[in-house]
Every structure is written in C-alpha cells, then in structure tokens.
XYZ file of C-alpha atoms in Angstrom:
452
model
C 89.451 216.043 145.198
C 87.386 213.311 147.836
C 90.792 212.998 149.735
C 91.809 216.917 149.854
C 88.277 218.122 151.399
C 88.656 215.000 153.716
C 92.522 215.581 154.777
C 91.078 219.279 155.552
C 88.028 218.128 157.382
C 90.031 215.746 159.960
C 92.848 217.892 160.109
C 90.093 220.760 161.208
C 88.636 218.399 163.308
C 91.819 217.022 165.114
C 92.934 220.991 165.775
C 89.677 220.732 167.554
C 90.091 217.590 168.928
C 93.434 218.592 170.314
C 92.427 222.044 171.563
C 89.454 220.851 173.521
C 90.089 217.254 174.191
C 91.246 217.881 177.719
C 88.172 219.497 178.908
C 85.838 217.679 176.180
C 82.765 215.163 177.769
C 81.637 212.093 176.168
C 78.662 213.814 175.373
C 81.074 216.497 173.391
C 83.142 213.829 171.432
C 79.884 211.922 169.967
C 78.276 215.513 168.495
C 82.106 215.943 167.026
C 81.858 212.698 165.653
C 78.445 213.259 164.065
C 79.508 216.545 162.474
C 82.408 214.531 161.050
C 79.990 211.891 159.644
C 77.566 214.500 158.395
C 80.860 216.770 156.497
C 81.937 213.656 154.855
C 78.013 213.229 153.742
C 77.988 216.131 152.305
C 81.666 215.662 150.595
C 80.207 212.601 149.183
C 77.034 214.340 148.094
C 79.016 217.479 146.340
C 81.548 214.661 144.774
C 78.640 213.014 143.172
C 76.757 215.826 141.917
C 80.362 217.343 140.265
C 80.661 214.093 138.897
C 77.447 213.946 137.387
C 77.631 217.617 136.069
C 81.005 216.119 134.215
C 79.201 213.716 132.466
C 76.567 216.362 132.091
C 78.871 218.850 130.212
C 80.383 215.624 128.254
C 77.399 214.892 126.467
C 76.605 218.675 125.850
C 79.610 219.004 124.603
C 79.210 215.735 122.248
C 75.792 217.021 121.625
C 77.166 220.347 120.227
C 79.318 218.513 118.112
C 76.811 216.439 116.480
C 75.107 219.451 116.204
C 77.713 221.289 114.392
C 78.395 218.128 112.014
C 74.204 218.554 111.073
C 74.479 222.007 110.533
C 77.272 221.816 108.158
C 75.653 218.667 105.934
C 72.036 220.642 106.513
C 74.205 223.607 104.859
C 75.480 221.375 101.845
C 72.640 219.909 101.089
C 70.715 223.330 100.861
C 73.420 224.325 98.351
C 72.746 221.492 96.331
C 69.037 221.762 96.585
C 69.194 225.452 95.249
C 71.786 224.376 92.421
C 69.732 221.437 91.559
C 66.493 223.328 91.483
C 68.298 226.032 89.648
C 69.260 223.614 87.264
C 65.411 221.939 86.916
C 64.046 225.843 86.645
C 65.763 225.740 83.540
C 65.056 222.089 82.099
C 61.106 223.131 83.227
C 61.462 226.075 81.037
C 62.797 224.519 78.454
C 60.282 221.869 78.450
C 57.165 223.877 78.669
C 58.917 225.591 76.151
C 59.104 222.725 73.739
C 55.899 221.700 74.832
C 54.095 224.643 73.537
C 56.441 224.628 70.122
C 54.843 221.228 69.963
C 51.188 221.978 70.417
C 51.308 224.500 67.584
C 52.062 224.088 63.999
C 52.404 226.745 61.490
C 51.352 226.385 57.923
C 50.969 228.391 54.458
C 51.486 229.291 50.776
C 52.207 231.894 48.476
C 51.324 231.949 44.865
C 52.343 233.906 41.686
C 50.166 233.760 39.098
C 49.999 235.309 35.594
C 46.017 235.651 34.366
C 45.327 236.680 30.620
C 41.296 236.868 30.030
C 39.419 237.209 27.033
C 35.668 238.341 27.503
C 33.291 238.505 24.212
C 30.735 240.413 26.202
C 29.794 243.769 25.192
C 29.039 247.180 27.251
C 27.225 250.145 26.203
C 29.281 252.907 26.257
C 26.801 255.951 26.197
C 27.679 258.058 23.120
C 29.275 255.169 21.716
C 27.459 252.695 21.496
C 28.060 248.629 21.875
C 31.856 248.339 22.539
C 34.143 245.166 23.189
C 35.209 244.167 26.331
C 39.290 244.586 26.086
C 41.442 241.410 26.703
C 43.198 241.728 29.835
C 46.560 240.697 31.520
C 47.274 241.057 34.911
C 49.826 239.079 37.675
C 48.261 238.423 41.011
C 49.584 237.233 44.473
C 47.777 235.302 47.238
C 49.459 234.483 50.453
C 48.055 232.595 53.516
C 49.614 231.786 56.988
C 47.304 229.437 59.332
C 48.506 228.530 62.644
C 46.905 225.097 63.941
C 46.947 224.694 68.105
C 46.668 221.427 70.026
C 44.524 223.368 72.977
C 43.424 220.198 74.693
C 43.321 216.532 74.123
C 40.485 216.471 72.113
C 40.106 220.280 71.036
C 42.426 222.283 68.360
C 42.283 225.936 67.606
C 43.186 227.321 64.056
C 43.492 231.205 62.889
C 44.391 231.829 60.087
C 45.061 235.233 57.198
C 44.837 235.728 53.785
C 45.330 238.421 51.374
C 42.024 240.296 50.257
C 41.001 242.016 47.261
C 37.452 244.235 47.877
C 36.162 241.428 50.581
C 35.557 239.008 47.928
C 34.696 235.783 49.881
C 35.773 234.406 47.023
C 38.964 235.217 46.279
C 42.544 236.097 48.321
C 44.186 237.121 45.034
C 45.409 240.574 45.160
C 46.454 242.061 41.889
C 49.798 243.987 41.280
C 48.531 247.575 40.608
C 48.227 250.871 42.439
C 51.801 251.784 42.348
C 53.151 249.609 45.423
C 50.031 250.192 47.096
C 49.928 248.178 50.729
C 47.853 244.829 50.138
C 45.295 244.255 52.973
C 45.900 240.832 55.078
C 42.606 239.682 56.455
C 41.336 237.043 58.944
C 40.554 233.885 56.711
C 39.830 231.168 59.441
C 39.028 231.295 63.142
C 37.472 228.081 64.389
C 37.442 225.035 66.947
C 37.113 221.759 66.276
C 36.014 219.786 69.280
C 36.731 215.776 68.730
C 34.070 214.823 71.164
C 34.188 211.339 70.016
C 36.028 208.698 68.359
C 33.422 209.267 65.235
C 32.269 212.774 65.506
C 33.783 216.314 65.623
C 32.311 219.820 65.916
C 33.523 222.835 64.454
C 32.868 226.410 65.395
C 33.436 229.748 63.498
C 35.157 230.814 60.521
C 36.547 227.399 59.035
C 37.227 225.285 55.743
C 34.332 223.692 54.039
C 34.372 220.275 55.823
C 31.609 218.796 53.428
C 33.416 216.583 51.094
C 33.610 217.701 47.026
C 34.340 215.006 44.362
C 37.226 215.710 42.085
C 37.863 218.497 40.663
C 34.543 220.117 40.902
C 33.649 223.853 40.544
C 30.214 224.184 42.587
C 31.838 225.737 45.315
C 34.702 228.297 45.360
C 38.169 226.756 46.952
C 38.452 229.647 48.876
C 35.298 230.450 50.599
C 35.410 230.115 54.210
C 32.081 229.653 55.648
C 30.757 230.772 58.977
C 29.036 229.008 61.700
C 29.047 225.657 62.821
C 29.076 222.259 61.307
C 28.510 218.967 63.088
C 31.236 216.327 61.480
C 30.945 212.502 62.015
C 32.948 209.336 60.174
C 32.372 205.488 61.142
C 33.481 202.760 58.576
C 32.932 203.732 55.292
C 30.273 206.230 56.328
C 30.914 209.932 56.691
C 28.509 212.848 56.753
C 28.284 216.902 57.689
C 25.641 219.010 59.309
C 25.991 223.034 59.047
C 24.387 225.941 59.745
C 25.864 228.904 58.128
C 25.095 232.842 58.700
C 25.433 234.814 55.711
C 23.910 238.135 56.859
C 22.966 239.061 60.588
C 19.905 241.309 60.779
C 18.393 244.034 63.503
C 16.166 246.910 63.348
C 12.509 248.103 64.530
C 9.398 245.839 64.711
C 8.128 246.775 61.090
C 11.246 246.091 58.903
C 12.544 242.819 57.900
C 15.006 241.260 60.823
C 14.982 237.728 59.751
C 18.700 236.548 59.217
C 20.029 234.799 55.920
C 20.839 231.531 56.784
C 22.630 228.304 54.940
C 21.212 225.410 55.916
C 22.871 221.773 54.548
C 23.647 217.865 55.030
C 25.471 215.435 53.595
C 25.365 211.774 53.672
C 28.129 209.268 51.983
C 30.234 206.445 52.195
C 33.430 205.240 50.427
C 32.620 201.612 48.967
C 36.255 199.652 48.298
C 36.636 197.641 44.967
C 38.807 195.460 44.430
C 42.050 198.102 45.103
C 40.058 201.230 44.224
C 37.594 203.206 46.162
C 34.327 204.382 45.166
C 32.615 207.031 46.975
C 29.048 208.494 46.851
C 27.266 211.181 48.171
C 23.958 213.595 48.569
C 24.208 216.756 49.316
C 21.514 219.427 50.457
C 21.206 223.051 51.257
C 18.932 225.709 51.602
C 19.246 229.357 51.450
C 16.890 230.957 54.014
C 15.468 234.360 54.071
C 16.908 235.410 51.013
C 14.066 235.718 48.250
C 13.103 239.582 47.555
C 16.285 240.486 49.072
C 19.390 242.357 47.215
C 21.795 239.499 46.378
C 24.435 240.251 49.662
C 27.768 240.506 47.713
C 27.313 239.924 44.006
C 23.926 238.402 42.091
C 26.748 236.881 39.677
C 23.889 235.638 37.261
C 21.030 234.675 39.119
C 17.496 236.122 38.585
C 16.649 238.714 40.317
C 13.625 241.252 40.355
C 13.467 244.789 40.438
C 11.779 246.412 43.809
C 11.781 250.182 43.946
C 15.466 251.142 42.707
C 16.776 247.706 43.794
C 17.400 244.386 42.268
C 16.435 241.439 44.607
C 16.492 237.784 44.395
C 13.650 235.721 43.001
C 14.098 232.333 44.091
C 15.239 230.345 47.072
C 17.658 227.911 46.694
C 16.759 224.800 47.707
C 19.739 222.575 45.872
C 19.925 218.982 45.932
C 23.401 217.679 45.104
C 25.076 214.475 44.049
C 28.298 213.502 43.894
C 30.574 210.537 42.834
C 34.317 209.684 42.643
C 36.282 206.735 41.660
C 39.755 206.457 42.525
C 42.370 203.704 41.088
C 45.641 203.662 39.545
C 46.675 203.297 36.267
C 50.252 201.500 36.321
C 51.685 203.022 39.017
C 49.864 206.287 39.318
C 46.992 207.475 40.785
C 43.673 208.004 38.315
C 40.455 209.153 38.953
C 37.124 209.695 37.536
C 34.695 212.265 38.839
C 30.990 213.653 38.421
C 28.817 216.263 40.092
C 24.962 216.742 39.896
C 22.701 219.576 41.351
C 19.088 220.315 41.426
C 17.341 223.449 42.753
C 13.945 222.945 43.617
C 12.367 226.551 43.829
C 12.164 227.286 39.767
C 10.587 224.883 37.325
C 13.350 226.200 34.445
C 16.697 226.898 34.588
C 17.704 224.965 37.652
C 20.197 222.320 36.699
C 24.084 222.092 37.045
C 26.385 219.036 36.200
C 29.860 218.191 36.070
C 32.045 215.775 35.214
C 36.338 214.832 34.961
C 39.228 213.147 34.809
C 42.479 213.454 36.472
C 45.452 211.554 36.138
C 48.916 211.793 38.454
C 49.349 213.586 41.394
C 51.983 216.323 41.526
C 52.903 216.591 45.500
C 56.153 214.988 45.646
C 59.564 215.236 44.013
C 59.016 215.197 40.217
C 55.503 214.471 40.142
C 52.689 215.648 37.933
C 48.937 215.661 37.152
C 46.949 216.462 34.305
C 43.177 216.817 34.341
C 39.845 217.611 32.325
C 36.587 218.688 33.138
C 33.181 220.156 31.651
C 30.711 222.074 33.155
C 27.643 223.638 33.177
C 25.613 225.389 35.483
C 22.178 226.995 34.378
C 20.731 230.338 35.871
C 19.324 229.466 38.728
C 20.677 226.064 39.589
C 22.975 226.986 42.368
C 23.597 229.860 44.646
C 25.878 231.852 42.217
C 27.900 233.509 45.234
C 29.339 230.119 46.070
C 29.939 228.876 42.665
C 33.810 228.941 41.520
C 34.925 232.726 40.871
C 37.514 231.722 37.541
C 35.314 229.344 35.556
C 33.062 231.938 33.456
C 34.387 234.605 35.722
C 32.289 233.582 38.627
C 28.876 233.652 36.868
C 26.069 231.159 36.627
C 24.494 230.109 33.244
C 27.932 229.231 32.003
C 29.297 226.071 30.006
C 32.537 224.878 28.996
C 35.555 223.310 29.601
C 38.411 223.445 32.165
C 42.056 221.841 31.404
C 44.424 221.799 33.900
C 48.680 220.649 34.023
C 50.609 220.788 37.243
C 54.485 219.594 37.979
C 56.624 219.563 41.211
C 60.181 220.042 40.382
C 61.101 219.610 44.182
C 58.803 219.069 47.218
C 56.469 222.241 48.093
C 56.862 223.934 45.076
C 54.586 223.439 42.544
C 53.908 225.034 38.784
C 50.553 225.108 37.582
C 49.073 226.021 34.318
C 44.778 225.868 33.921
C 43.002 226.941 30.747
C 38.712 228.038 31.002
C 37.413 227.960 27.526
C 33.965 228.946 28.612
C 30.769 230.551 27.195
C 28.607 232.912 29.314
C 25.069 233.299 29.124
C 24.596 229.829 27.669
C 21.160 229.861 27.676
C 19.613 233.077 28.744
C 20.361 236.497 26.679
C 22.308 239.174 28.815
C 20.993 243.087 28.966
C 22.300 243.638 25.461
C 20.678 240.286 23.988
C 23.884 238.389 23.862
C 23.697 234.955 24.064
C 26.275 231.650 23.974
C 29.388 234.446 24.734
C 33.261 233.475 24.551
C 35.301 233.461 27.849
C 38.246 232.458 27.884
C 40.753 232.615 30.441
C 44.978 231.272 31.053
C 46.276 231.677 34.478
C 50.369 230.132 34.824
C 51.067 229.856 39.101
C 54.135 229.223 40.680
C 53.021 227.735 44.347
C 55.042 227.354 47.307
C 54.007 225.634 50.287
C 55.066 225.243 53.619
C-alpha cells in the first residue's frame, strides 16, 4: 500500500516536474521537493495509524471471542446452578421435613375394660322404703393420644386428649350406653417443661403429676391432671417437686368471697442404693387453700361437710402430711418390690389418718411378661382431700378399707391384659345417712390395653 501512494505521488510529481521544469527556478524545485517530503510524511503517518487500527481491530476481534467463550461457560454454569439448587430445594425440604418428624413424637392407648360392681349400700326409695343398691355390669373405653414436641434445646411442648365422661377429673372412661351416642374427646394435658438446668425443670399448665408415688398406691387418682405449675429438680440421689395448683378461679364484687382455691405442696426424697436394690424415701406436703365453708367443687366423695343455708360446704382444710417408701430388688431374675404410704391431715383431731401398704412382683411390659400385686388400704374421713383420692377403690370415697389384688400379662409387646379385684368396705368407721356402717364394695374390672 506504502509503495502504490508513493509510485502515485512521484509519478504526480514528475508530470509536474516535466511540465514545468523548463521554466521552473531553483527557488520552484526546493518548495516541490518539500511538498514531496511532506506527502511521503503524511503516507508514513496514514500507514502507521492503518497499521495500528489493524492491530486495533485484532484484539477486538480476539476480545469478542473471549467474550463469546465467557458467555457461553457463564450460560452453563447458570444452568447448573438452577439444576443444582433445584435439586437442594428439594433435599432442604425434605430435611426440614424430617427434621420436624423428628422433633415430635406421638404417643397413646386404648383400653377395653369389663367392670362388674357390687355395692351393699342402701337408698331410700320414698314410698318404699330402704332398698338395695343393684349389682351392676357395664364395659367402658378410654382412649388417649399425647403428642410430645422438641420446641427448643432445652424446652418440650406436650398436648394431649382423652375421652371424658361428665368432666370427671378423675376418670377418661366412657361407658358403652346411649345407643351409639358420640363420646366427647377432651383436652387432657397442655404444658411446657423448661429444662433450665442440668438438675432442675419447670413445668407449666395442664400436665402429669410429676411428684413421685411409691408403688402401687391409691392416694391420688392415675388420671388426674393437675393445673398450674410445678418447679422439678434431681441431683444424685436427691429429687424433689414444688407446685402450685388452681382448683377454682374466683371474681365478683367487693362483698362476696373472691379468694381462689389453691393446692399448695412439696416434696423432698432421695433413692438410697443397697447392695443391688434401691431404697427410696420421701415427705410429702400439701395444703388446700380457701376451701373450708365452701361447696366441695366437683364431688365431697366422703368428706365432712356442713350445711350453710341449702348448701353443703366443707369443714376442714386439708393440711396433709405424707410419707412414702419403696424398696425395689429382684427375686431370681425378676423384679420385686415392697411399698408403703402414710398420710396425716392436720386440721381435725379425729378421723384424719390414711395408710397403705404392697407388694408387687414381675413386671409385665415386654414379650411374655407378667406381674402380680397386693395391697391394703385405708383412708379415714377426713384424712385426705377425697377429690384426689383413687376413683375405683371404694368407688372413689374416703373412709374406706380393704384390699386391692391385681394380675397383668403381655402376650406380645404393647398389649397388655389386666385383671384387678377391690374387695372394699365403705363407711368403715363413720355411719352413712341411713346409719350404715362397715358396707361391702366390691368391684372386678378385666382390660385389654394397647399401647403405642
């Protein structure tokens, strides 16, 4: 290209050169020969700039290219991205999906049971007179579902339902009656339990009884849930409860009565090894406040009460102290234990003592195991609140005495057949409205349990 623009610039300049050299002047030929010089200048000049503009539009060009290569990996890898993070979406789900299946466990029973009842005491019919209280026979269901949460770390969450007969806080047997009548499922537990340290727990709401029970005593109903909260701690051999229960919430004006019925207890114990076996003691106390000259709040079931206007209303606080003791070994290779209870109330001077004592002897909770166990009982008037007291043994009422026997066998795991016999006597000590004393109760109930 240098060598074509310079052939044309001489050859211009010779036509010029040959046209005018005749008349040209010295002074003539040196301004030719600068415009020559200053034309191949500028060929030089334009040569160099089209040479750098090559290189220019090389590396653009290269540029683009590497460009293009980036584009198309940047475009892979964004497909991959979206597939792989497709593909994590679904591992997160299903691993926030197993981790809540984890933090929640689900747990229950339902029982058949077959009662028969025979009951001594007599009612006064009016126009008839004294008349015998029929025997009865009766089958009964109870089924509970409970579902335990892992919330946090250190704080689980249980609900749980039962069925309900009437409310009885007692009780979640429903009988088979009323001609396929619905059976009412009702909240049975609602409560945290806050592990706040290595030796303590709290526990708010409706929950089990966390106070410890030796054996198999009666002085408090299995199924009574209380309400509140209870303060839990273990450390060693030591263990121990504090609880403050609500058993009736009051409000109105200034001049009627607004205090609320309360349940107030501790215990204290500790499980003492010997040798193999285990030995453990405790005290128990509770007090029932507000509650004298008030109507007994679900059932008086025995205890004394006093008449005020058209009412009957509670005479005595209860103020119980309670002892217990258990001692576990084994006999051969299966489990044995020993068991007593002992309870004081300190409001009356008379009637205010309850004791227990038994044996059991097995376990039935695996494969082809079984238990058999004995106990005695008796529980005067006013010894113990009568609402909390066991609901089978003398149908529920204080001043009872007697004896409980008891047979259970697990043909496979979770499944369970029990049979438990109450030969009891009500009004042991104290004469009922129609002067009985020292009356027969006797009761059989056969369940078939299955757990899960």
């Amino acid at each position: 290209m240098k060598n074509l623009v310079l052939a044309a610039a001489v050859a211009t300049a010779l036509s010029s050169v040959s046209m005018g050299v005749q008349a040209a002047s010295p002074n003539e030929l040196a301004q030719i020969r600068e415009q020559l010089e200053a034309l191949m200048q500028r060929v030089d000049k334009l040569e160099q700039e089209n040479t750098e503009l090559k290189s220019e539009n090389e590396q653009l060009k290269a540029m683009d290219e590497k460009l293009q290569a980036n584009d198309d990996y940047l475009k892979g890898e964004a497909r991959g991205l979206r597939k792989e993070t497709a593909q994590q979406a679904v591992e997160v789900a299903k691993t926030k999906g197993a981790d809540w299946a984890g933090k929640v466990a689900f747990t229950g029973d339902m029982r058949y049971r077959y009662e028969y009842i025979s009951d001594e005491t007599l009612s006064n019919v009016s126009g008839v007179g004294l008349v015998p209280t029929a025997d009865r026979y009766r089958d009964r269901i109870r089924a509970r579902l409970t579902a335990t949460v892992k919330a946090t770390d250190n704080i689980t969450v249980g609900i749980g339902m039962t069925t309900a007969e009437g409310n009885d806080p007692r009780s979640g047997n429903q009988s088979l009656k009323d001609v396929f009548s619905k059976k009412p499922f009702d909240l049975d537990l609602a409560y945290f339990d806050w592990k706040f340290a290595s030796w303590g727990n709290l526990i708010g709401g409706k929950m089990k009884q966390p106070f410890v029970k030796p054996g198999q005593s009666l002085f408090w109903d299995n199924d009574i849930t209380p309400e509140g909260l209870a303060l839990g701690f273990q450390n060693g051999m030591f263990f121990g409860t504090a609880y403050n229960y609500w058993l009736i919430e009051q409000s109105g004006t200034e001049n009627t009565r607004t205090a609320d019925t309360m349940l107030h207890g501790l215990q204290l114990g500790m499980r003492l090894p010997v040798g193999a076996s285990t030995l453990m003691l405790a005290a128990h106390y509770y007090d029932l406040s507000a509650a004298v000259g008030r109507s007994p709040f679900y059932n008086s079931n025995n205890n004394t009460t006093d008449t005020a206007g058209t009412a009957q209303v509670l005479r005595y606080d209860y103020e119980v102290i309670n002892l217990s003791a258990e001692f576990n070994t084994l006999l051969g290779e299966l489990p044995f234990s020993v068991w007593a209870d002992v309870a004081e109330n300190q409001d009356p001077s008379d009637e205010n003592m309850a004791w227990a004592a038994g044996v059991l002897f097995g376990k039935a909770s695996n494969y082809r195991t079984w238990e058999l166990g004995a106990g005695y009982q008796k529980i005067e008037k006013d010894a113990l609140f009568a609402q909390l007291i066991d609901s089978d043994f003398a149908g529920g009422f204080s001043d009872n005495e007697g004896w409980v026997l008891r047979a259970a066998y697990t043909p496979v795991r979770n499944w369970t057949l029990n049979t438990t016999y109450f030969l009891n006597k009500r009004n042991a000590e104290v004469a009922n409205s129609l002067g009985q004393v020292d009356v027969d109760y006797d009761r059989l109930q056969v369940d078939f349990n299955v757990k899960f």
